[in-house]
Amino acid sequence: MSSLRDLPSVDLIIQTPQVQEWIGSYGRPLTIEAIRSVLSQVRSRFVKDESRPAILPGHQALLDDIQQTLQLWTAPTLEPVINASGVILHTNLGRAPLSQAALQAIQSVALGYSNLEYDLEQGKRGSRLVHAEALLQRLTGAEAALVVNNNAAAVLLALTALARRRAVVIARSQLVEIGGGFRVPDVMKQSGARLLEIGATNRVHLSDFEAALAESPALIMRVHRSNFRIVGFTSEPELSELAGLAHQSGIPLVDDLGSGSLLDTARFGLGHEPMVQESLAAGADLVCFSGDKLLGGPQAGIIIGRTDLVGKLKKHPLARAIRADKLCLAALSATLLHYLKDEAEREVPIWRMISASPECLRQRVADWAEKLGQGTVTPGESTVGGGSLPGETMPTFLLALSLRSPDRFLARLRHTRPAVIARLQDDQVVFDPRTVLVEQEAVLLANLKQLLG
Ligand SMILES: *Cc1c(COP(=O)(O)O)cnc(C)c1O
């Protein structure tokens, strides 16, 4: 073809058996749009190159372009990846993988109708708020519970409902930036509360809190320093001391735990991440934490505590805007049940990863190296991530590959399907088995073999 007039029309292209097939799988409107898009690109390229003798693509080249366009337009942008980074709660990789039971719970309510807001006893409208509440009460001993979209929303709701146009006392050492631009002071301002920052960056005393009470604050807020540590000349009152002070003046203490944990992380050779149960026992009136950090469930913000305060939050209009959906509630309930049945360590993927023994990890990578016929087994470190236990690591064993251009290899790994996320250590490409699900091992090794072959 050498003149635009030779370019086939949309109608002509549609007659091709191949295109008829695509219409079957992609639908007629999208296929026609792809044909138009490809033809119009060819035309504009042709016009631009007028000075030179232009060559129009042949019929098959056009068809290939159309097929590629259709594939590009319909490929999912959200897809599974294999996390070989050794960061267990990797926020960029979707944080906590769910348990089998959580997945089944989602499936059972997603494919049909459910009693999300329907009281089966009474045969009338019910409340979605009941679904995880009883489990949370039983697990933590809290009077009441509320689940919202995520923990940032939980904090926003608590402050909006309890402290709008009023002061909130918070220590300067707790004005945290979580990541992704989420800053505790910004969220607090968004709620309409006035920040009453007290103390110095490294030290704050009970007397600072006492002095702040003169401004009649709505509440005292404690925020867990999720992703950093301050060491050296530091001090901070105990949570129970803050609770005592708050209660003397008749105001609540709200504790944003960030991750929060229902199991003691110290049992696994890690530092101690603040536990939800401890926070309640120390006297916090409301405790907020994430569903997809160390709880190991779906994205959610969980608020537990005093019935009167949780009740105020439930009734606030903002609660409707940030409510949890049925898929979240199904997965969260199934996850909580693992804790209630004392099987979290076995059933919740992130706890399986945290509790994996170095010996077991060594065996897994030794097996990988053998199957690949390449790579060495090297000691390394995994991290929890997700804004929990900053600076803490767990000993692991890595599969290490020495390659000529490790950066290029990492890029090629990202282009396999599923994509593989590995990391560099001492100029080697390393794979941490701790975060690779056992079900993914076969495809990981097959992909690696192909890339290395
Ligand atoms: C992670 C975190 C949040 C935000 O939780 P999301 O569930 O990600 O919205 C809020 N506060 C603290 C202290 C955190 O660590």
Coordinates of C-alpha atoms and ligand atoms in Angstrom, one line a residue:
M1 CA 0.0 0.0 0.0
S2 CA 1.4 3.4 -0.9
S3 CA -1.5 5.7 -0.9
L4 CA -4.0 6.4 1.9
R5 CA -6.7 5.4 -0.6
D6 CA -5.4 1.9 -0.4
L7 CA -6.1 1.7 3.3
P8 CA -9.0 -0.7 3.9
S9 CA -12.2 0.6 5.4
V10 CA -13.5 -0.3 8.8
D11 CA -16.3 -2.3 7.0
L12 CA -13.8 -4.3 5.0
I13 CA -11.6 -5.1 8.0
I14 CA -14.7 -6.3 9.9
Q15 CA -15.3 -9.0 7.3
T16 CA -12.0 -10.7 8.1
P17 CA -12.6 -14.0 10.0
Q18 CA -10.0 -13.1 12.6
V19 CA -11.8 -9.8 13.4
Q20 CA -15.1 -11.7 13.6
E21 CA -13.5 -13.9 16.2
W22 CA -12.4 -10.8 18.2
I23 CA -15.9 -9.4 18.1
G24 CA -16.9 -12.6 19.8
S25 CA -14.5 -12.2 22.7
Y26 CA -14.2 -8.4 23.0
G27 CA -17.6 -7.2 21.8
R28 CA -18.5 -5.3 18.6
P29 CA -18.2 -1.7 19.9
L30 CA -14.7 -2.1 21.4
T31 CA -13.4 -4.0 18.4
I32 CA -14.7 -1.3 16.0
E33 CA -13.1 1.4 18.2
A34 CA -9.8 -0.5 18.1
I35 CA -10.0 -0.7 14.3
R36 CA -10.7 3.1 14.1
S37 CA -7.9 3.9 16.5
V38 CA -5.4 1.9 14.5
L39 CA -6.5 3.3 11.2
S40 CA -6.4 6.9 12.4
Q41 CA -2.9 6.4 13.8
V42 CA -1.8 5.1 10.4
R43 CA -3.3 8.1 8.7
S44 CA -1.7 10.6 11.0
R45 CA 1.7 8.9 10.6
F46 CA 1.2 9.0 6.8
V47 CA 0.4 12.6 6.7
K48 CA 3.3 13.6 8.9
D49 CA 5.7 11.8 6.6
E50 CA 4.4 13.3 3.4
S51 CA 7.9 14.5 2.2
R52 CA 9.2 10.9 2.3
P53 CA 7.7 8.1 0.2
A54 CA 5.5 6.6 2.8
I55 CA 4.7 2.9 3.1
L56 CA 1.4 1.9 4.6
P57 CA 1.3 -1.2 6.7
G58 CA 0.1 -4.4 5.1
H59 CA -3.2 -6.1 5.9
Q60 CA -1.7 -8.5 8.4
A61 CA 0.3 -5.7 10.2
L62 CA -2.9 -3.8 10.6
L63 CA -4.6 -6.8 12.1
D64 CA -1.7 -7.4 14.5
D65 CA -2.0 -3.8 15.6
I66 CA -5.7 -4.1 16.2
Q67 CA -5.3 -7.2 18.2
Q68 CA -2.6 -5.6 20.4
T69 CA -4.8 -2.6 20.9
L70 CA -7.6 -4.8 22.1
Q71 CA -5.3 -6.7 24.4
L72 CA -3.9 -3.5 25.9
W73 CA -7.3 -2.0 26.5
T74 CA -8.7 -5.0 28.2
A75 CA -5.7 -6.2 30.3
P76 CA -6.3 -5.9 34.0
T77 CA -4.2 -3.1 35.6
L78 CA -4.5 -4.8 39.0
E79 CA -2.9 -8.2 38.9
P80 CA -1.2 -10.7 41.2
V81 CA 2.5 -10.5 41.8
I82 CA 5.0 -12.8 43.6
N83 CA 6.5 -10.9 46.6
A84 CA 10.1 -12.2 47.0
S85 CA 11.2 -9.0 48.7
G86 CA 10.9 -10.4 52.2
V87 CA 8.8 -7.4 53.3
I88 CA 5.7 -9.1 54.8
L89 CA 3.3 -6.1 55.0
H90 CA 4.4 -4.4 51.7
T91 CA 1.9 -1.5 51.3
N92 CA 2.7 -1.2 47.6
L93 CA 2.0 -4.9 47.1
G94 CA -1.4 -4.9 48.8
R95 CA -0.3 -5.5 52.4
A96 CA -1.7 -8.7 54.0
P97 CA -2.6 -11.7 51.8
L98 CA -5.9 -13.3 53.0
S99 CA -6.5 -16.7 54.5
Q100 CA -8.3 -19.4 52.6
A101 CA -11.3 -19.0 54.9
A102 CA -11.4 -15.2 54.3
L103 CA -11.4 -15.8 50.6
Q104 CA -14.2 -18.4 50.9
A105 CA -16.2 -15.9 53.0
I106 CA -15.9 -13.3 50.3
Q107 CA -16.9 -15.7 47.7
S108 CA -20.0 -16.8 49.6
V109 CA -21.4 -13.3 49.9
A110 CA -20.1 -11.9 46.7
L111 CA -21.8 -14.2 44.2
G112 CA -25.3 -13.7 45.5
Y113 CA -27.3 -11.8 48.0
S114 CA -26.6 -11.7 51.8
N115 CA -28.2 -10.5 55.0
L116 CA -25.8 -7.5 55.0
E117 CA -28.5 -5.2 56.4
Y118 CA -31.3 -7.6 57.0
D119 CA -32.3 -9.1 60.3
L120 CA -33.2 -12.7 59.5
E121 CA -34.9 -13.2 62.9
Q122 CA -37.2 -10.2 62.6
G123 CA -37.6 -10.2 58.9
K124 CA -36.9 -6.5 58.6
R125 CA -34.1 -4.0 58.1
G126 CA -31.0 -4.8 60.1
S127 CA -27.5 -3.1 60.5
R128 CA -24.3 -3.9 58.7
L129 CA -22.5 -2.9 61.8
V130 CA -23.4 -6.1 63.7
H131 CA -21.3 -8.4 61.5
A132 CA -17.9 -8.1 62.9
E133 CA -18.9 -6.5 66.2
A134 CA -19.6 -9.5 68.3
L135 CA -16.3 -11.2 67.3
L136 CA -14.4 -8.0 68.1
Q137 CA -16.1 -7.8 71.5
R138 CA -15.4 -11.4 72.3
L139 CA -11.8 -11.2 71.2
T140 CA -10.8 -8.0 72.9
G141 CA -13.3 -7.6 75.7
A142 CA -14.3 -4.2 74.3
E143 CA -17.8 -2.9 75.0
A144 CA -18.5 -2.0 71.4
A145 CA -16.9 -2.0 67.9
L146 CA -17.2 -0.3 64.5
V147 CA -15.6 -1.2 61.2
V148 CA -14.9 1.5 58.6
N149 CA -13.0 1.7 55.3
N150 CA -9.5 2.0 56.7
N151 CA -7.7 3.2 59.8
A152 CA -7.0 6.7 58.4
A153 CA -10.8 7.0 58.1
A154 CA -11.3 5.6 61.6
V155 CA -9.1 8.3 63.1
L156 CA -10.8 11.0 61.0
L157 CA -14.2 9.8 62.2
A158 CA -13.2 9.6 65.8
L159 CA -11.9 13.1 65.8
T160 CA -14.7 14.6 63.7
A161 CA -17.4 13.0 65.9
L162 CA -15.7 13.8 69.2
A163 CA -13.6 16.8 68.8
R164 CA -14.8 19.0 66.0
R165 CA -14.1 22.7 66.7
R166 CA -12.4 21.7 69.9
A167 CA -8.9 21.0 71.1
V168 CA -7.1 17.7 71.0
V169 CA -4.0 17.1 73.1
I170 CA -1.2 15.3 71.3
A171 CA 2.5 14.9 72.0
R172 CA 4.9 16.4 69.4
S173 CA 6.7 13.1 69.2
Q174 CA 3.6 11.5 67.8
L175 CA 2.9 13.7 64.8
V176 CA 3.7 10.9 62.5
E177 CA 3.7 10.7 58.7
I178 CA 2.6 7.2 57.8
G179 CA 3.5 7.1 54.1
G180 CA 1.7 7.9 51.0
G181 CA 1.3 11.4 52.3
F182 CA -0.8 10.5 55.3
R183 CA 0.2 12.8 58.1
V184 CA -1.5 12.5 61.5
P185 CA -1.6 16.3 62.0
D186 CA -3.2 16.8 58.6
V187 CA -5.9 14.2 59.3
M188 CA -6.5 15.8 62.7
K189 CA -6.9 19.2 61.1
Q190 CA -9.2 17.8 58.4
S191 CA -11.5 16.7 61.2
G192 CA -11.9 20.3 62.3
A193 CA -10.2 19.6 65.6
R194 CA -7.6 22.1 66.9
L195 CA -4.2 20.5 67.6
L196 CA -2.8 21.2 71.0
E197 CA 0.8 20.0 70.5
I198 CA 2.7 19.5 73.7
G199 CA 6.2 18.5 74.8
A200 CA 9.4 18.4 72.9
T201 CA 10.2 16.0 70.0
N202 CA 12.0 13.6 72.3
R203 CA 10.4 14.1 75.7
V204 CA 6.9 14.8 77.0
H205 CA 5.8 14.6 80.6
L206 CA 2.6 13.9 82.4
S207 CA 2.8 17.5 83.7
D208 CA 2.7 18.7 80.0
F209 CA -0.6 16.9 79.6
E210 CA -1.9 18.2 82.9
A211 CA -1.1 21.8 81.9
A212 CA -2.9 21.3 78.5
L213 CA -6.1 20.3 80.3
A214 CA -6.5 24.0 81.2
E215 CA -7.7 24.6 77.6
S216 CA -10.6 22.2 78.0
P217 CA -9.7 19.8 75.3
A218 CA -12.2 17.4 73.8
L219 CA -9.9 14.4 74.2
I220 CA -6.3 13.2 74.6
M221 CA -4.9 11.4 71.6
R222 CA -2.1 8.9 71.5
V223 CA -0.6 7.9 68.2
H224 CA 1.7 4.9 67.9
R225 CA 5.0 5.8 66.2
S226 CA 4.5 3.1 63.7
N227 CA 7.4 3.5 61.3
F228 CA 10.2 5.2 63.3
R229 CA 11.9 5.1 66.6
I230 CA 13.3 7.7 68.8
V231 CA 16.2 6.7 71.0
G232 CA 18.4 8.4 73.4
F233 CA 17.2 11.0 75.9
T234 CA 13.5 10.3 75.6
S235 CA 10.5 9.9 77.9
E236 CA 6.8 9.6 77.6
P237 CA 4.1 8.9 80.2
E238 CA 2.6 5.4 80.2
L239 CA -0.7 5.0 78.5
S240 CA -2.4 4.1 81.8
E241 CA -1.1 7.4 83.3
L242 CA -2.7 9.3 80.3
A243 CA -5.9 7.3 80.8
G244 CA -6.0 8.2 84.5
L245 CA -5.5 11.9 83.7
A246 CA -8.1 11.9 81.0
H247 CA -10.7 10.2 83.2
Q248 CA -10.0 12.6 86.1
S249 CA -11.1 15.4 83.8
G250 CA -13.9 13.5 82.3
I251 CA -12.5 13.3 78.7
P252 CA -11.7 10.3 76.6
L253 CA -8.3 8.9 75.7
V254 CA -8.2 7.8 72.0
D255 CA -5.3 5.5 71.0
D256 CA -4.4 5.1 67.3
L257 CA -2.4 1.9 67.3
G258 CA -1.8 1.9 63.6
S259 CA -1.1 -1.7 63.1
G260 CA -2.0 -3.0 66.4
S261 CA -1.6 -6.7 67.0
L262 CA -3.7 -9.4 68.6
L263 CA -0.7 -11.7 69.1
D264 CA 2.4 -10.8 70.9
T265 CA 5.1 -10.2 68.3
A266 CA 7.8 -10.7 70.9
R267 CA 7.0 -14.4 70.9
F268 CA 8.5 -14.6 67.4
G269 CA 11.9 -13.0 68.3
L270 CA 10.7 -9.5 67.3
G271 CA 10.2 -6.4 69.4
H272 CA 6.9 -5.9 71.1
E273 CA 4.3 -4.2 68.8
P274 CA 1.6 -2.6 71.0
M275 CA -1.4 -5.0 71.4
V276 CA -5.0 -4.1 71.1
Q277 CA -5.8 -5.9 74.4
E278 CA -3.1 -4.0 76.3
S279 CA -4.4 -0.6 75.1
L280 CA -7.9 -1.4 76.4
A281 CA -6.5 -2.7 79.6
A282 CA -4.5 0.5 80.1
G283 CA -7.7 2.4 80.0
A284 CA -7.9 3.8 76.4
D285 CA -11.6 4.7 75.7
L286 CA -11.3 4.2 71.9
V287 CA -8.7 2.2 70.1
C288 CA -8.2 2.4 66.3
F289 CA -6.2 0.0 64.2
S290 CA -5.9 -1.3 60.6
G291 CA -7.4 -4.5 59.2
D292 CA -4.6 -5.2 56.8
K293 CA -1.5 -4.7 58.9
L294 CA -0.7 -7.2 61.7
L295 CA -4.3 -8.3 61.9
G296 CA -3.7 -10.0 58.5
G297 CA -7.1 -9.3 57.1
P298 CA -8.7 -7.0 54.4
Q299 CA -8.3 -3.3 54.3
A300 CA -10.4 -1.9 57.1
G301 CA -10.3 0.5 60.0
I302 CA -11.4 -1.0 63.3
I303 CA -12.6 1.1 66.2
I304 CA -13.3 -0.5 69.6
G305 CA -14.1 0.9 73.0
R306 CA -16.8 2.4 75.1
T307 CA -20.4 2.0 74.0
D308 CA -21.3 5.6 74.3
L309 CA -18.4 6.8 72.2
V310 CA -18.6 4.1 69.6
G311 CA -22.3 4.9 69.5
K312 CA -21.6 8.6 68.7
L313 CA -19.3 7.5 65.9
K314 CA -21.9 5.2 64.4
K315 CA -24.5 7.9 64.3
H316 CA -22.2 10.5 62.7
P317 CA -23.0 11.2 59.0
L318 CA -19.3 10.7 58.1
A319 CA -19.6 7.0 59.2
R320 CA -21.9 6.4 56.2
A321 CA -19.4 7.8 53.8
I322 CA -16.6 5.6 55.0
R323 CA -18.5 2.4 55.8
A324 CA -17.1 -1.0 55.2
D325 CA -18.5 -3.0 52.3
K326 CA -19.8 -6.6 52.5
L327 CA -16.6 -8.1 51.1
C328 CA -14.5 -6.5 53.7
L329 CA -16.9 -7.5 56.5
A330 CA -17.0 -11.1 55.3
A331 CA -13.2 -11.3 55.1
L332 CA -12.6 -9.5 58.4
S333 CA -15.0 -11.8 60.3
A334 CA -13.3 -14.9 58.9
T335 CA -9.9 -13.5 59.9
L336 CA -11.1 -12.6 63.4
L337 CA -12.5 -16.1 63.8
H338 CA -8.9 -17.5 63.3
Y339 CA -7.9 -15.6 66.4
L340 CA -10.9 -16.6 68.4
K341 CA -10.2 -20.3 67.5
D342 CA -6.5 -19.8 68.4
E343 CA -5.4 -20.8 64.9
A344 CA -4.1 -17.5 63.6
E345 CA -0.5 -18.6 63.5
R346 CA -1.4 -21.5 61.3
E347 CA -4.2 -20.0 59.1
V348 CA -3.4 -16.3 58.7
P349 CA -0.7 -16.0 56.0
I350 CA 1.2 -13.1 57.6
W351 CA 1.6 -15.0 60.9
R352 CA 2.7 -18.1 59.0
M353 CA 5.4 -15.9 57.4
I354 CA 6.4 -14.3 60.7
S355 CA 6.6 -17.6 62.5
A356 CA 8.5 -19.5 59.7
S357 CA 11.7 -20.9 61.1
P358 CA 15.1 -20.0 59.6
E359 CA 15.8 -23.7 59.1
C360 CA 12.5 -24.2 57.1
L361 CA 13.4 -21.1 55.0
R362 CA 16.9 -22.5 54.4
Q363 CA 15.5 -25.7 53.1
R364 CA 13.1 -24.0 50.8
V365 CA 15.8 -21.9 49.1
A366 CA 18.2 -24.9 49.0
D367 CA 15.4 -26.7 47.1
W368 CA 15.0 -23.7 44.8
A369 CA 18.7 -23.6 44.0
E370 CA 18.8 -27.3 43.3
K371 CA 15.8 -27.1 41.0
L372 CA 17.3 -24.1 39.1
G373 CA 20.8 -25.6 39.0
Q374 CA 21.9 -22.0 39.9
G375 CA 22.2 -19.6 42.7
T376 CA 23.6 -19.8 46.2
V377 CA 21.9 -19.9 49.6
T378 CA 22.8 -16.8 51.6
P379 CA 21.7 -15.6 55.0
G380 CA 19.7 -12.4 55.0
E381 CA 17.0 -10.5 56.8
S382 CA 13.2 -10.1 56.3
T383 CA 11.1 -7.3 57.7
V384 CA 7.6 -6.9 58.8
G385 CA 7.0 -3.5 57.0
G386 CA 3.6 -1.9 56.7
G387 CA 4.4 0.6 59.4
S388 CA 5.1 -1.9 62.2
L389 CA 8.2 -2.8 64.1
P390 CA 10.6 -0.3 62.5
G391 CA 14.2 -1.4 62.4
E392 CA 13.3 -4.9 63.4
T393 CA 14.4 -7.8 61.2
M394 CA 14.0 -11.6 61.1
P395 CA 16.8 -13.8 60.1
T396 CA 16.1 -15.6 56.8
F397 CA 17.9 -17.4 54.0
L398 CA 17.9 -16.0 50.4
L399 CA 18.4 -17.4 47.0
A400 CA 21.1 -15.2 45.5
L401 CA 21.9 -14.9 41.8
S402 CA 25.1 -13.3 40.6
L403 CA 24.2 -11.7 37.2
R404 CA 26.0 -9.4 34.8
S405 CA 23.3 -6.7 35.0
P406 CA 21.2 -7.2 38.1
D407 CA 19.1 -4.1 37.6
R408 CA 18.1 -5.3 34.1
F409 CA 17.3 -8.7 35.6
L410 CA 15.0 -7.1 38.2
A411 CA 13.2 -5.3 35.4
R412 CA 12.8 -8.6 33.4
L413 CA 11.4 -10.2 36.6
R414 CA 8.8 -7.5 36.7
H415 CA 7.8 -8.3 33.2
T416 CA 7.1 -12.0 33.8
R417 CA 3.5 -13.0 34.6
P418 CA 2.9 -13.0 37.5
A419 CA 5.5 -10.3 38.0
V420 CA 8.2 -11.2 40.5
I421 CA 9.4 -8.5 43.0
A422 CA 12.9 -9.4 44.2
R423 CA 15.6 -7.1 45.5
L424 CA 19.3 -6.4 45.4
Q425 CA 21.8 -7.2 48.0
D426 CA 25.6 -6.8 47.5
D427 CA 25.0 -6.6 43.7
Q428 CA 23.2 -9.9 43.7
V429 CA 19.5 -10.4 42.9
V430 CA 18.0 -12.1 46.0
F431 CA 14.7 -13.9 46.6
D432 CA 13.3 -14.2 50.2
P433 CA 11.2 -17.3 50.5
R434 CA 9.4 -15.9 53.6
T435 CA 7.0 -13.9 51.6
V436 CA 6.6 -16.3 48.7
L437 CA 3.4 -18.3 49.1
V438 CA 4.1 -22.0 48.8
E439 CA 1.4 -22.2 46.0
Q440 CA 3.5 -19.7 44.0
E441 CA 6.8 -21.6 44.2
A442 CA 6.3 -23.7 41.0
V443 CA 5.5 -20.7 38.8
L444 CA 8.3 -18.6 40.3
L445 CA 10.8 -21.3 39.5
A446 CA 9.4 -21.9 36.0
N447 CA 9.6 -18.2 35.3
L448 CA 13.2 -18.0 36.7
K449 CA 14.3 -21.0 34.7
Q450 CA 13.0 -19.4 31.5
L451 CA 14.7 -16.1 32.2
L452 CA 18.0 -17.7 33.0
G453 CA 17.9 -20.2 30.2
Ligands
LIG1 C1 -1.0 2.7 59.1 C2 -1.4 3.8 60.1 C3 -2.6 4.5 59.9 C4 -3.4 4.4 58.6 O1 -4.0 3.1 58.5 P1 -4.6 2.6 57.1 O2 -5.4 1.4 57.5 O3 -3.5 2.4 56.2 O4 -5.5 3.7 56.7 C5 -3.0 5.4 60.8 N1 -2.3 5.6 61.9 C6 -1.1 4.9 62.2 C7 -0.4 5.2 63.5 C8 -0.7 3.9 61.3 O5 0.4 3.2 61.5

